[in-house]
Amino acid sequence: MNRVKSALRTPWFWAIVGIAVLLLINTIKNPAYLAISVNPTTGMLTGNVLDILRISAPIIMIALGMTFVIATGGIDLSVGSMMAVGGAVAMQTMSGMDGSQPVGEMLIAIGLALALAIVLGAINGFLVAVVGLQPFITTLIMMLAARGIARVITSGQNTDAKNEPFRLLANGQIFGIPTSFVLAIAIVVLIALAMRRTALGLMIESIGINPHASRLAGIRPRPILIGVYILSAALAAVGGLFSVSEVMTVSVGGTGNLMELDAILAVVIGGTSLAGGKFSIVGSTIGALLIATLNKTVLFLGIPAAATPAFKALVIIVLVLLQSERVRSWAMGRAKSPGTPSTPAPPAAEPAAPVSKEVVA
């Protein structure tokens, strides 16, 4: 019973419930929704579940980076534009090469994309940690600037390229699982080990809980703040690489558009408070899977584009309410039968007889 109560109080438990409910709804509409088959042309596995895993990879990346920024009490609204920058650099780099060495060209493109994202993330961190600008304003400006940089890189045009190793990042499989999802989970595990096996995770949480107290404890917040914004930008660029490798085209206006909202929702659903402090890497990953499942469900059910935001908002509101301890307590109280007699209180103990003060001779 204690384990059940503990699970109910875990925020990402309800995200798992939400994923299960969405899959159930899709299965009711099409009993073969969860079926996995082999593509006779490519010999690879195909199915809706694999599609969900593939499209979740970019969301996992930006949600992971957003987790640490939010844990410090900040916010990063530029992750969607960082995805566009990463994709633009990669596509523009590979489009200008002859394709004679596809693996080397892919590595060069990925390296340049990550390098530019790291520089932009360092600018975000510098403005927040050193200059003292508010994270909301800083990253809002960078959201516009990074999107503009992506347009400059591609001359404002959608850019495509041909590189088979790069295309397999999203369209390939490892033991039947999409390559991008496997790489995303590997990155999550590596960063989780770095955060939990060292003091870095605790220092990030301490800055989010009380920056002044953490400074008195000997923690230098500036390098850590700069580091989390660099990490967020780099992971967003990786998410952009996953996104453009699926179609081998970058759309400077569409790649990463509004993805920062999905990242924030995934982090909050996973249990990380927007006020900063303790974070949950597992929760953010499950939250990203929920967002991917929700996006896939919207398409599968054929919900009109005009009603899509309302449908997503309804699902997320229900999940957030289920996470609320106050709402669950109220629901449990209403569930009790009003006619059930309350347990009688134990009878009061008889008052002790007064002790005689007479002394027996």
Short mmCIF file of C-alpha atoms in Angstrom, two decimals:
data_model
loop_
_atom_site.label_atom_id
_atom_site.label_comp_id
_atom_site.label_asym_id
_atom_site.label_seq_id
_atom_site.Cartn_x
_atom_site.Cartn_y
_atom_site.Cartn_z
CA MET A 1 0.00 0.00 0.00
CA ASN A 2 2.85 2.38 0.82
CA ARG A 3 4.40 1.70 -2.59
CA VAL A 4 1.10 2.47 -4.29
CA LYS A 5 0.76 5.75 -2.42
CA SER A 6 4.36 6.63 -3.28
CA ALA A 7 3.72 5.91 -6.97
CA LEU A 8 0.60 8.07 -6.95
CA ARG A 9 2.64 10.96 -5.56
CA THR A 10 5.28 10.59 -8.29
CA PRO A 11 4.54 13.13 -11.05
CA TRP A 12 5.89 11.07 -13.95
CA PHE A 13 3.70 8.12 -12.90
CA TRP A 14 0.73 10.04 -14.26
CA ALA A 15 2.64 10.72 -17.46
CA ILE A 16 2.95 6.94 -17.91
CA VAL A 17 -0.78 6.66 -17.27
CA GLY A 18 -1.39 9.33 -19.90
CA ILE A 19 0.71 7.47 -22.46
CA ALA A 20 -1.18 4.25 -21.74
CA VAL A 21 -4.56 5.98 -22.08
CA LEU A 22 -3.62 7.60 -25.40
CA LEU A 23 -2.38 4.28 -26.77
CA LEU A 24 -5.60 2.65 -25.58
CA ILE A 25 -7.71 5.27 -27.37
CA ASN A 26 -5.76 4.72 -30.59
CA THR A 27 -6.07 0.94 -30.20
CA ILE A 28 -9.83 1.21 -29.78
CA LYS A 29 -10.03 3.09 -33.06
CA ASN A 30 -7.69 0.64 -34.80
CA PRO A 31 -7.02 -2.69 -33.05
CA ALA A 32 -3.84 -3.09 -35.11
CA TYR A 33 -2.41 0.23 -33.91
CA LEU A 34 0.30 -1.39 -31.77
CA ALA A 35 1.22 -3.97 -34.40
CA ILE A 36 4.82 -4.05 -35.64
CA SER A 37 5.64 -5.48 -39.06
CA VAL A 38 8.63 -5.83 -41.35
CA ASN A 39 8.94 -3.55 -44.35
CA PRO A 40 9.57 -5.91 -47.31
CA THR A 41 11.50 -3.22 -49.19
CA THR A 42 13.95 -2.11 -46.49
CA GLY A 43 13.77 -5.13 -44.20
CA MET A 44 13.33 -2.83 -41.17
CA LEU A 45 10.57 -2.91 -38.58
CA THR A 46 7.68 -0.48 -38.98
CA GLY A 47 4.82 0.50 -36.71
CA ASN A 48 3.19 3.37 -34.88
CA VAL A 49 5.09 2.68 -31.67
CA LEU A 50 8.40 2.95 -33.52
CA ASP A 51 7.20 6.21 -35.09
CA ILE A 52 6.49 7.58 -31.61
CA LEU A 53 9.97 6.63 -30.44
CA ARG A 54 11.54 8.28 -33.48
CA ILE A 55 9.68 11.58 -33.17
CA SER A 56 10.31 11.64 -29.41
CA ALA A 57 14.11 11.83 -29.85
CA PRO A 58 14.27 15.60 -30.60
CA ILE A 59 11.79 16.34 -27.80
CA ILE A 60 13.85 14.29 -25.33
CA MET A 61 16.95 16.29 -26.23
CA ILE A 62 15.43 19.75 -25.77
CA ALA A 63 13.52 18.65 -22.65
CA LEU A 64 16.72 17.31 -21.10
CA GLY A 65 18.54 20.60 -21.63
CA MET A 66 15.53 22.58 -20.43
CA THR A 67 15.43 20.51 -17.24
CA PHE A 68 18.74 21.85 -15.95
CA VAL A 69 17.97 25.44 -16.94
CA ILE A 70 14.64 25.32 -15.13
CA ALA A 71 16.29 23.65 -12.13
CA THR A 72 18.44 26.77 -11.70
CA GLY A 73 15.30 28.92 -11.68
CA GLY A 74 15.71 30.05 -15.30
CA ILE A 75 14.05 29.37 -18.62
CA ASP A 76 15.32 28.88 -22.18
CA LEU A 77 12.96 30.03 -24.89
CA SER A 78 15.58 29.71 -27.61
CA VAL A 79 15.79 25.90 -27.87
CA GLY A 80 13.47 25.75 -30.87
CA SER A 81 15.59 28.28 -32.74
CA MET A 82 18.74 26.39 -31.69
CA MET A 83 17.25 23.34 -33.39
CA ALA A 84 16.90 25.39 -36.57
CA VAL A 85 20.50 26.62 -36.26
CA GLY A 86 21.85 23.09 -35.81
CA GLY A 87 19.84 21.79 -38.75
CA ALA A 88 20.74 24.77 -40.95
CA VAL A 89 24.48 24.42 -40.32
CA ALA A 90 24.40 20.67 -40.97
CA MET A 91 22.35 20.88 -44.17
CA GLN A 92 24.27 23.84 -45.57
CA THR A 93 27.61 22.19 -44.82
CA MET A 94 26.73 18.86 -46.42
CA SER A 95 25.03 20.47 -49.42
CA GLY A 96 28.31 22.14 -50.35
CA MET A 97 30.32 18.91 -50.27
CA ASP A 98 30.81 16.40 -53.06
CA GLY A 99 29.71 13.37 -51.02
CA SER A 100 32.86 11.36 -51.67
CA GLN A 101 33.40 10.80 -47.92
CA PRO A 102 29.91 10.78 -46.38
CA VAL A 103 30.95 9.79 -42.85
CA GLY A 104 33.63 12.47 -42.63
CA GLU A 105 31.31 15.08 -44.09
CA MET A 106 28.63 14.11 -41.60
CA LEU A 107 31.04 14.46 -38.68
CA ILE A 108 32.21 17.87 -39.90
CA ALA A 109 28.61 19.05 -40.25
CA ILE A 110 27.69 17.81 -36.77
CA GLY A 111 30.81 19.39 -35.26
CA LEU A 112 30.10 22.79 -36.82
CA ALA A 113 26.46 22.66 -35.72
CA LEU A 114 27.42 21.88 -32.13
CA ALA A 115 30.18 24.51 -32.12
CA LEU A 116 27.83 27.31 -33.17
CA ALA A 117 25.17 26.16 -30.68
CA ILE A 118 27.75 26.15 -27.88
CA VAL A 119 28.77 29.73 -28.74
CA LEU A 120 25.15 30.91 -28.72
CA GLY A 121 24.47 29.04 -25.48
CA ALA A 122 27.52 30.66 -23.90
CA ILE A 123 26.14 34.06 -24.87
CA ASN A 124 22.87 33.19 -23.15
CA GLY A 125 24.72 32.06 -20.04
CA PHE A 126 26.97 35.13 -19.99
CA LEU A 127 24.05 37.53 -20.23
CA VAL A 128 22.19 35.72 -17.44
CA ALA A 129 25.04 34.89 -15.05
CA VAL A 130 27.44 37.81 -15.55
CA VAL A 131 25.41 40.71 -16.91
CA GLY A 132 22.41 39.80 -14.76
CA LEU A 133 19.66 39.92 -17.37
CA GLN A 134 16.48 37.97 -16.75
CA PRO A 135 16.53 34.52 -18.39
CA PHE A 136 13.14 35.11 -19.98
CA ILE A 137 14.26 38.29 -21.76
CA THR A 138 17.70 36.93 -22.65
CA THR A 139 16.47 33.73 -24.25
CA LEU A 140 13.54 35.51 -25.91
CA ILE A 141 16.05 37.76 -27.68
CA MET A 142 18.19 34.74 -28.58
CA MET A 143 15.11 32.96 -29.92
CA LEU A 144 14.72 35.72 -32.51
CA ALA A 145 18.45 36.11 -33.13
CA ALA A 146 19.14 32.38 -33.60
CA ARG A 147 16.25 32.03 -36.05
CA GLY A 148 17.71 34.97 -37.96
CA ILE A 149 21.15 33.32 -37.95
CA ALA A 150 19.59 30.18 -39.43
CA ARG A 151 18.07 32.28 -42.20
CA VAL A 152 21.41 33.93 -42.92
CA ILE A 153 23.17 30.55 -43.08
CA THR A 154 20.69 29.17 -45.60
CA SER A 155 20.05 32.50 -47.40
CA GLY A 156 16.45 32.22 -46.26
CA GLN A 157 15.81 29.09 -48.33
CA ASN A 158 14.87 25.57 -47.32
CA THR A 159 18.08 23.58 -47.76
CA ASP A 160 18.47 19.88 -48.42
CA ALA A 161 21.44 17.57 -48.78
CA LYS A 162 22.30 13.97 -49.58
CA ASN A 163 24.24 12.00 -47.01
CA GLU A 164 23.23 8.43 -46.26
CA PRO A 165 24.97 8.05 -42.85
CA PHE A 166 23.32 11.27 -41.67
CA ARG A 167 19.92 10.16 -42.98
CA LEU A 168 20.21 6.95 -40.97
CA LEU A 169 20.38 8.95 -37.73
CA ALA A 170 16.60 9.16 -37.84
CA ASN A 171 15.65 6.53 -40.38
CA GLY A 172 18.02 3.75 -39.35
CA GLN A 173 17.47 1.16 -36.63
CA ILE A 174 19.54 -0.51 -33.95
CA PHE A 175 18.09 -3.91 -33.00
CA GLY A 176 14.79 -2.76 -34.46
CA ILE A 177 14.67 0.49 -32.47
CA PRO A 178 15.06 3.88 -34.24
CA THR A 179 18.68 5.02 -34.14
CA SER A 180 17.80 8.54 -33.03
CA PHE A 181 15.89 7.21 -30.02
CA VAL A 182 18.77 4.90 -29.05
CA LEU A 183 21.23 7.80 -29.28
CA ALA A 184 18.90 10.06 -27.31
CA ILE A 185 18.56 7.52 -24.48
CA ALA A 186 22.34 7.00 -24.48
CA ILE A 187 22.85 10.75 -24.08
CA VAL A 188 20.26 10.83 -21.29
CA VAL A 189 22.07 8.03 -19.43
CA LEU A 190 25.48 9.69 -19.79
CA ILE A 191 24.23 13.06 -18.55
CA ALA A 192 22.29 11.42 -15.71
CA LEU A 193 25.46 9.66 -14.57
CA ALA A 194 27.38 12.94 -14.73
CA MET A 195 24.71 14.71 -12.69
CA ARG A 196 24.08 12.06 -10.06
CA ARG A 197 27.54 10.52 -9.70
CA THR A 198 29.14 13.90 -9.12
CA ALA A 199 28.19 16.97 -7.10
CA LEU A 200 27.12 18.86 -10.23
CA GLY A 201 23.46 17.89 -9.92
CA LEU A 202 23.32 18.96 -6.28
CA MET A 203 24.96 22.28 -7.08
CA ILE A 204 22.43 22.96 -9.84
CA GLU A 205 19.57 22.18 -7.45
CA SER A 206 21.07 24.33 -4.69
CA ILE A 207 21.31 27.32 -7.01
CA GLY A 208 17.66 26.89 -7.93
CA ILE A 209 16.53 26.51 -4.31
CA ASN A 210 18.54 29.37 -2.79
CA PRO A 211 21.27 31.11 -4.83
CA HIS A 212 22.43 33.20 -1.88
CA ALA A 213 22.79 30.23 0.47
CA SER A 214 24.59 28.21 -2.19
CA ARG A 215 27.04 31.06 -2.68
CA LEU A 216 27.70 31.17 1.06
CA ALA A 217 28.30 27.42 0.94
CA GLY A 218 31.15 27.95 -1.51
CA ILE A 219 29.34 27.22 -4.78
CA ARG A 220 30.20 29.53 -7.65
CA PRO A 221 26.92 30.01 -9.54
CA ARG A 222 28.28 31.81 -12.61
CA PRO A 223 30.20 28.91 -14.21
CA ILE A 224 27.31 26.54 -13.47
CA LEU A 225 24.72 28.88 -14.98
CA ILE A 226 26.82 29.40 -18.10
CA GLY A 227 27.33 25.64 -18.30
CA VAL A 228 23.62 24.75 -18.15
CA TYR A 229 22.76 27.23 -20.93
CA ILE A 230 25.57 25.83 -23.07
CA LEU A 231 24.30 22.31 -22.41
CA SER A 232 20.74 23.33 -23.28
CA ALA A 233 21.84 24.87 -26.58
CA ALA A 234 24.03 21.90 -27.51
CA LEU A 235 21.26 19.39 -26.79
CA ALA A 236 18.81 21.51 -28.77
CA ALA A 237 21.21 21.43 -31.72
CA VAL A 238 21.36 17.63 -31.41
CA GLY A 239 17.56 17.60 -31.45
CA GLY A 240 17.68 19.72 -34.61
CA LEU A 241 20.05 17.22 -36.22
CA PHE A 242 17.64 14.40 -35.40
CA SER A 243 14.75 16.41 -36.81
CA VAL A 244 16.32 17.35 -40.15
CA SER A 245 17.91 13.93 -40.69
CA GLU A 246 14.43 12.43 -40.93
CA VAL A 247 13.58 14.40 -44.07
CA MET A 248 17.10 15.60 -45.04
CA THR A 249 15.75 19.15 -45.32
CA VAL A 250 15.85 22.13 -43.00
CA SER A 251 13.02 24.63 -43.00
CA VAL A 252 14.30 27.83 -41.42
CA GLY A 253 10.77 28.81 -40.48
CA GLY A 254 9.42 25.39 -39.50
CA THR A 255 12.26 23.40 -37.93
CA GLY A 256 11.95 23.66 -34.16
CA ASN A 257 9.00 26.05 -34.39
CA LEU A 258 7.29 26.30 -30.97
CA MET A 259 9.27 23.29 -29.73
CA GLU A 260 10.29 25.27 -26.66
CA LEU A 261 6.69 24.94 -25.46
CA ASP A 262 6.81 21.15 -25.80
CA ALA A 263 10.11 21.12 -23.90
CA ILE A 264 8.70 23.16 -21.01
CA LEU A 265 5.58 20.99 -20.86
CA ALA A 266 7.65 17.79 -20.83
CA VAL A 267 9.79 19.11 -17.97
CA VAL A 268 6.81 20.25 -15.89
CA ILE A 269 4.88 17.02 -16.50
CA GLY A 270 8.00 15.15 -15.41
CA GLY A 271 7.89 16.82 -12.02
CA THR A 272 10.48 19.62 -12.20
CA SER A 273 9.12 22.82 -10.68
CA LEU A 274 9.32 26.05 -12.66
CA ALA A 275 10.42 27.71 -9.42
CA GLY A 276 13.71 25.81 -9.63
CA GLY A 277 15.33 23.28 -7.34
CA LYS A 278 15.06 19.51 -7.60
CA PHE A 279 14.84 18.07 -11.08
CA SER A 280 13.94 14.68 -12.54
CA ILE A 281 15.77 13.46 -15.63
CA VAL A 282 13.60 10.35 -15.81
CA GLY A 283 10.48 12.48 -15.45
CA SER A 284 11.49 14.83 -18.28
CA THR A 285 12.24 11.86 -20.55
CA ILE A 286 8.84 10.29 -19.85
CA GLY A 287 7.21 13.70 -20.31
CA ALA A 288 8.85 13.97 -23.73
CA LEU A 289 7.50 10.52 -24.65
CA LEU A 290 4.05 11.70 -23.59
CA ILE A 291 4.28 14.78 -25.80
CA ALA A 292 5.38 12.62 -28.75
CA THR A 293 2.53 10.18 -28.13
CA LEU A 294 0.10 13.08 -27.92
CA ASN A 295 1.34 14.56 -31.20
CA LYS A 296 1.01 11.18 -32.90
CA THR A 297 -2.48 10.70 -31.46
CA VAL A 298 -3.61 14.07 -32.78
CA LEU A 299 -2.61 13.05 -36.30
CA PHE A 300 -3.99 9.53 -35.99
CA LEU A 301 -7.41 10.66 -34.76
CA GLY A 302 -7.61 13.23 -37.55
CA ILE A 303 -8.25 16.12 -35.19
CA PRO A 304 -8.54 19.36 -37.21
CA ALA A 305 -5.54 21.67 -37.05
CA ALA A 306 -7.69 24.42 -35.53
CA ALA A 307 -8.70 22.16 -32.63
CA THR A 308 -5.28 20.57 -32.06
CA PRO A 309 -4.02 23.11 -29.47
CA ALA A 310 -7.25 22.79 -27.49
CA PHE A 311 -7.04 18.98 -27.48
CA LYS A 312 -3.40 19.02 -26.33
CA ALA A 313 -4.20 21.59 -23.67
CA LEU A 314 -7.08 19.48 -22.35
CA VAL A 315 -4.90 16.37 -21.99
CA ILE A 316 -2.10 18.28 -20.29
CA ILE A 317 -4.48 20.06 -17.89
CA VAL A 318 -5.93 16.70 -16.82
CA LEU A 319 -2.44 15.33 -16.17
CA VAL A 320 -1.38 18.39 -14.18
CA LEU A 321 -4.53 18.13 -12.06
CA LEU A 322 -3.82 14.45 -11.38
CA GLN A 323 -0.35 15.44 -10.18
CA SER A 324 -1.81 17.91 -7.69
CA GLU A 325 -1.86 16.55 -4.14
CA ARG A 326 -4.74 18.87 -3.25
CA VAL A 327 -6.89 17.67 -6.15
CA ARG A 328 -6.24 14.00 -5.33
CA SER A 329 -7.07 14.57 -1.65
CA TRP A 330 -10.31 16.33 -2.60
CA ALA A 331 -11.26 13.51 -5.00
CA MET A 332 -10.59 10.85 -2.37
CA GLY A 333 -12.69 12.79 0.14
CA ARG A 334 -15.60 13.03 -2.31
CA ALA A 335 -15.30 9.32 -3.05
CA LYS A 336 -16.19 8.41 0.52
CA SER A 337 -19.86 7.55 1.00
CA PRO A 338 -21.65 10.35 2.86
CA GLY A 339 -23.75 7.75 4.74
CA THR A 340 -20.79 5.86 6.12
CA PRO A 341 -20.69 6.38 9.85
CA SER A 342 -17.48 7.75 11.15
CA THR A 343 -15.38 5.62 13.43
CA PRO A 344 -16.41 6.33 17.04
CA ALA A 345 -13.81 7.90 19.20
CA PRO A 346 -12.50 5.77 22.04
CA PRO A 347 -14.22 6.44 25.38
CA ALA A 348 -12.50 8.87 27.62
CA ALA A 349 -10.61 7.37 30.52
CA GLU A 350 -12.19 7.55 33.95
CA PRO A 351 -10.72 10.30 36.08
CA ALA A 352 -8.33 8.98 38.65
CA ALA A 353 -9.51 9.02 42.25
CA PRO A 354 -7.99 11.78 44.30
CA VAL A 355 -5.11 10.71 46.39
CA SER A 356 -5.89 11.03 50.08
CA LYS A 357 -3.54 13.22 51.93
CA GLU A 358 -4.36 11.61 55.26
CA VAL A 359 -1.59 9.72 56.88
CA VAL A 360 -2.61 6.42 58.41
CA ALA A 361 -1.31 6.19 61.92
#
